[in-house]
Short mmCIF file of C-alpha atoms in Angstrom, two decimals:
data_model
loop_
_atom_site.label_atom_id
_atom_site.label_comp_id
_atom_site.label_asym_id
_atom_site.label_seq_id
_atom_site.Cartn_x
_atom_site.Cartn_y
_atom_site.Cartn_z
CA ASN C 141 -57.08 179.54 224.62
CA GLU C 142 -56.37 175.45 224.78
CA SER C 143 -59.65 174.73 227.75
CA TYR C 144 -61.71 176.94 225.04
CA LEU C 145 -60.92 175.18 222.37
CA ASP C 146 -60.81 170.90 224.43
CA SER C 147 -64.26 172.03 225.55
CA LEU C 148 -65.82 172.13 222.18
CA PRO C 149 -67.77 169.05 220.83
CA LEU C 150 -65.91 167.20 219.03
CA VAL C 151 -68.45 165.61 216.64
CA HIS C 152 -71.52 167.11 215.82
CA ARG C 153 -70.60 170.56 216.48
CA ASN C 154 -73.33 173.42 215.27
CA ILE C 155 -71.63 175.71 213.70
CA SER C 156 -72.90 177.83 211.05
CA ASP C 157 -73.66 177.43 207.35
CA LEU C 158 -72.68 180.10 205.01
CA THR C 159 -73.05 177.98 201.68
CA PRO C 160 -74.39 180.17 199.48
CA PRO C 161 -78.31 179.08 198.70
CA ALA C 162 -77.18 178.47 195.08
CA CYS C 163 -74.22 175.92 196.49
CA LYS C 164 -76.39 173.83 198.49
CA ASP C 165 -78.16 171.41 195.95
CA ILE C 166 -76.01 168.51 196.14
CA ALA C 167 -77.43 166.83 193.28
CA MET C 168 -76.74 169.74 190.47
CA TYR C 169 -73.17 167.76 191.10
CA PRO C 170 -73.21 163.72 189.11
CA SER C 171 -72.28 161.14 191.46
CA SER C 172 -68.67 160.86 191.85
CA PRO C 173 -66.71 157.30 191.32
CA ALA C 174 -63.71 158.74 193.27
CA ARG C 175 -62.34 157.21 195.42
CA VAL C 176 -60.38 159.98 198.52
CA SER C 177 -56.98 160.06 199.65
CA VAL C 178 -57.35 162.67 202.97
CA ILE C 179 -53.97 164.08 204.12
CA ILE C 180 -53.70 165.68 207.56
CA VAL C 181 -50.35 167.08 208.90
CA PHE C 182 -50.47 168.39 212.27
CA HIS C 183 -47.16 170.14 214.36
CA ASN C 184 -47.80 170.82 218.27
CA GLU C 185 -51.10 170.64 217.41
CA ILE C 186 -53.55 170.70 220.34
CA LEU C 187 -55.44 167.08 220.51
CA SER C 188 -58.30 168.40 219.70
CA LEU C 189 -58.10 170.48 217.36
CA VAL C 190 -56.92 167.35 215.09
CA LEU C 191 -60.05 164.95 216.79
CA ARG C 192 -62.56 167.41 215.90
CA THR C 193 -60.96 167.38 212.03
CA VAL C 194 -60.54 164.18 211.66
CA TYR C 195 -64.18 163.17 212.54
CA SER C 196 -65.97 166.01 210.50
CA VAL C 197 -64.15 165.24 208.11
CA ILE C 198 -65.21 161.08 208.27
CA GLY C 199 -68.37 162.34 208.55
CA ALA C 200 -69.03 164.48 205.91
CA ILE C 201 -67.59 162.67 202.65
CA PRO C 202 -69.50 160.04 201.24
CA PRO C 203 -68.54 156.27 201.94
CA HIS C 204 -68.32 155.67 198.83
CA ASN C 205 -65.39 158.32 198.07
CA PHE C 206 -64.22 158.05 201.45
CA HIS C 207 -60.44 155.49 200.95
CA GLU C 208 -58.29 156.28 203.70
CA MET C 209 -57.23 159.27 205.56
CA ILE C 210 -52.71 159.19 206.14
CA LEU C 211 -52.27 161.39 209.90
CA ILE C 212 -48.76 162.96 209.14
CA ASP C 213 -47.39 163.80 212.93
CA ASP C 214 -44.76 166.13 211.82
CA GLY C 215 -41.95 165.79 214.58
CA SER C 216 -44.10 166.64 217.33
CA ASP C 217 -42.83 167.99 220.79
CA LEU C 218 -44.92 164.51 222.73
CA MET C 219 -42.95 166.16 226.10
CA GLU C 220 -44.96 169.27 226.18
CA TYR C 221 -47.91 167.96 223.60
CA THR C 222 -48.59 164.54 225.12
CA ASP C 223 -52.25 164.28 224.04
CA LEU C 224 -50.48 163.39 221.08
CA GLN C 225 -49.46 160.33 221.94
CA LYS C 226 -53.09 159.28 221.23
CA VAL C 227 -53.65 159.84 218.03
CA GLU C 228 -52.17 156.42 216.74
CA GLN C 229 -54.45 154.61 218.91
CA ILE C 230 -57.50 156.76 218.85
CA THR C 231 -57.77 156.15 215.09
CA GLU C 232 -56.79 152.58 215.02
CA SER C 233 -60.49 151.95 216.23
CA PHE C 234 -62.23 153.67 213.56
CA THR C 235 -63.65 151.84 211.40
CA VAL C 236 -62.30 153.41 207.98
CA GLN C 237 -58.36 153.25 207.01
CA VAL C 238 -56.49 155.68 209.05
CA LYS C 239 -52.54 155.63 207.58
CA TYR C 240 -50.61 156.60 210.83
CA HIS C 241 -46.82 158.38 210.41
CA ARG C 242 -44.57 160.28 212.92
CA PHE C 243 -41.29 161.64 211.73
CA GLU C 244 -38.85 161.62 214.58
CA GLU C 245 -37.85 165.29 213.89
CA ASN C 246 -39.84 168.12 211.68
CA LYS C 247 -39.01 167.97 208.33
CA GLY C 248 -41.34 169.86 207.74
CA LEU C 249 -45.32 171.33 206.10
CA ILE C 250 -44.62 170.83 202.41
CA ALA C 251 -41.99 167.66 202.74
CA SER C 252 -44.64 165.90 205.94
CA ARG C 253 -46.86 166.59 202.30
CA ARG C 254 -45.22 164.76 199.96
CA PHE C 255 -44.28 162.12 201.93
CA ALA C 256 -48.04 161.63 202.21
CA CYS C 257 -49.28 161.78 198.98
CA GLU C 258 -46.49 159.17 197.72
CA SER C 259 -48.27 156.73 200.10
CA ALA C 260 -51.51 157.96 198.68
CA THR C 261 -52.86 155.32 197.35
CA GLY C 262 -56.30 156.39 196.08
CA ASP C 263 -57.63 157.99 192.87
CA VAL C 264 -57.81 162.19 194.37
CA VAL C 265 -56.01 163.64 196.85
CA LEU C 266 -57.35 166.24 199.47
CA VAL C 267 -54.83 168.14 201.97
CA LEU C 268 -56.29 169.84 204.88
CA ASP C 269 -55.03 171.51 207.99
CA SER C 270 -55.17 170.38 211.26
CA HIS C 271 -57.47 172.76 212.54
CA MET C 272 -60.56 172.75 209.90
CA GLU C 273 -63.88 171.40 210.11
CA VAL C 274 -65.68 170.17 207.35
CA LYS C 275 -69.34 170.06 206.82
CA SER C 276 -71.49 167.13 204.92
CA GLY C 277 -71.17 168.47 200.63
CA PHE C 278 -68.28 170.20 201.07
CA ILE C 279 -66.76 167.57 198.70
CA GLU C 280 -69.20 166.32 195.77
CA PRO C 281 -68.46 170.63 194.21
CA LEU C 282 -64.92 169.53 194.49
CA LEU C 283 -64.73 166.51 193.15
CA ALA C 284 -67.13 167.04 189.57
CA ILE C 285 -63.99 169.84 188.83
CA THR C 286 -61.15 166.55 189.47
CA ASP C 287 -63.73 164.31 187.23
CA GLN C 288 -63.67 166.44 184.45
CA SER C 289 -59.30 167.07 184.75
CA TYR C 290 -57.12 164.87 186.49
CA ASN C 291 -54.76 167.77 186.66
CA THR C 292 -57.17 170.60 187.81
CA ILE C 293 -56.56 171.55 191.93
CA ALA C 294 -60.13 172.36 193.03
CA ALA C 295 -60.32 174.47 196.81
CA PRO C 296 -63.11 175.31 198.53
CA ILE C 297 -65.35 178.63 199.70
CA ILE C 298 -62.90 178.64 203.61
CA HIS C 299 -65.34 180.35 206.47
CA PHE C 300 -63.71 181.83 209.11
CA VAL C 301 -64.71 181.85 212.69
CA GLU C 302 -63.91 185.51 214.15
CA ASN C 303 -62.47 185.01 218.17
CA LYS C 304 -63.05 183.09 220.03
CA GLU C 305 -65.51 185.08 222.18
CA SER C 306 -67.45 185.10 219.47
CA THR C 307 -69.49 183.48 218.21
CA LYS C 308 -69.88 184.83 214.33
CA VAL C 309 -68.15 183.19 211.31
CA TRP C 310 -67.62 184.41 207.98
CA ALA C 311 -67.14 182.72 204.61
CA MET C 312 -64.06 183.90 202.17
CA GLY C 313 -64.57 182.97 198.53
CA TYR C 314 -62.65 184.99 196.93
CA PRO C 315 -59.30 184.22 195.22
CA CYS C 316 -55.91 184.32 196.40
CA TYR C 317 -52.38 186.27 195.79
CA LEU C 318 -48.85 186.81 196.10
CA GLY C 319 -48.12 190.34 195.62
CA PHE C 320 -44.78 191.90 194.49
CA ASP C 321 -44.13 192.21 198.30
CA ARG C 322 -44.48 189.09 198.74
CA TYR C 323 -47.40 188.55 200.92
CA PHE C 324 -50.26 186.24 200.44
CA LYS C 325 -53.42 188.37 199.43
CA TRP C 326 -56.81 187.97 198.78
CA LEU C 327 -58.61 189.50 195.47
CA SER C 328 -62.23 190.59 195.48
CA VAL C 329 -63.83 189.47 192.10
CA CYS C 330 -66.04 191.94 190.46
CA ASN C 331 -66.77 190.64 186.50
CA LYS C 332 -69.14 189.29 184.40
CA THR C 333 -67.68 185.38 185.86
CA VAL C 334 -68.11 185.43 189.01
CA THR C 335 -71.26 187.95 189.58
CA SER C 336 -71.07 187.02 192.71
CA GLN C 337 -70.69 184.22 196.02
CA GLY C 338 -74.13 182.73 195.15
CA ASP C 339 -73.24 182.01 191.43
CA PRO C 340 -72.39 178.03 192.33
CA ARG C 341 -69.75 177.93 188.99
CA PRO C 342 -66.23 177.68 189.61
CA PHE C 343 -64.11 179.92 188.45
CA PRO C 344 -60.12 180.19 187.18
CA VAL C 345 -57.86 181.80 190.83
CA PRO C 346 -54.17 182.64 190.21
CA LEU C 347 -52.60 180.92 194.37
CA ILE C 348 -55.24 178.86 196.29
CA SER C 349 -55.20 178.52 200.11
CA GLY C 350 -53.02 175.79 201.36
CA GLY C 351 -55.21 175.04 204.42
CA ALA C 352 -57.31 173.07 202.17
CA PHE C 353 -57.57 171.71 198.04
#
C-alpha cells in the first residue's frame, strides 16, 4: 500500500542483487561513449515510486553516459495524486539535465513515450516504467549490445519483489512471447545457446517486456 511504499528509503535502498556472478564483472564490457536519454512516463503514480526510480537511475548510470532524463506526466489526476505536483520542482534542483513535461489529458503510454523519444537528443534511448529500481552495472551490458548495432533493442533481466510482507526477490531472465490467446508470457530457455542464467552472453528473444528496454 501507499504508506508502506512511502516508508521505504528513496536512495541507497538495500535490495538483493541477484545478478549472476558471471555477469557482475563490468570490466568485461568495453567503455561506451554513448550518451543515454532516459525516458520515464508516469500516470497517477505514487510520488515515492517515481522518485525512487529517478534517483536509482541517476545513481547507476556513469556520468559520461548520462545525457538527460525526460519525465512525462501523462495527465495524472492532481486532485487525487497531489504530491505529483512536486516532481518538476524537485527535479529542477538536480545537477543533471532533467526535462519535465505534463499533458493535461491522458495521451496513453505509447503516445507519451513517442513524444519523449522525439525530443530526446542522446545517442541511445532507455525507456523505463516509473516504478523501477536499477543497480550500478545494469547499463554497461546493454550499451555493449547497442554499440555493436544501432538498431538493436536490448533489455535487462528484471527482478521482482513478491509482496510487501516479504523481502524475497526473484529474477526473471527468460525471454517473452505473445501467445495465440494474446497473453504476455515468459518462456523458459534450455538450449545450447543459453544454458543458464549464469551465461553472460546476450540472447535473442521474440518479445521484450515493456518496462525496461
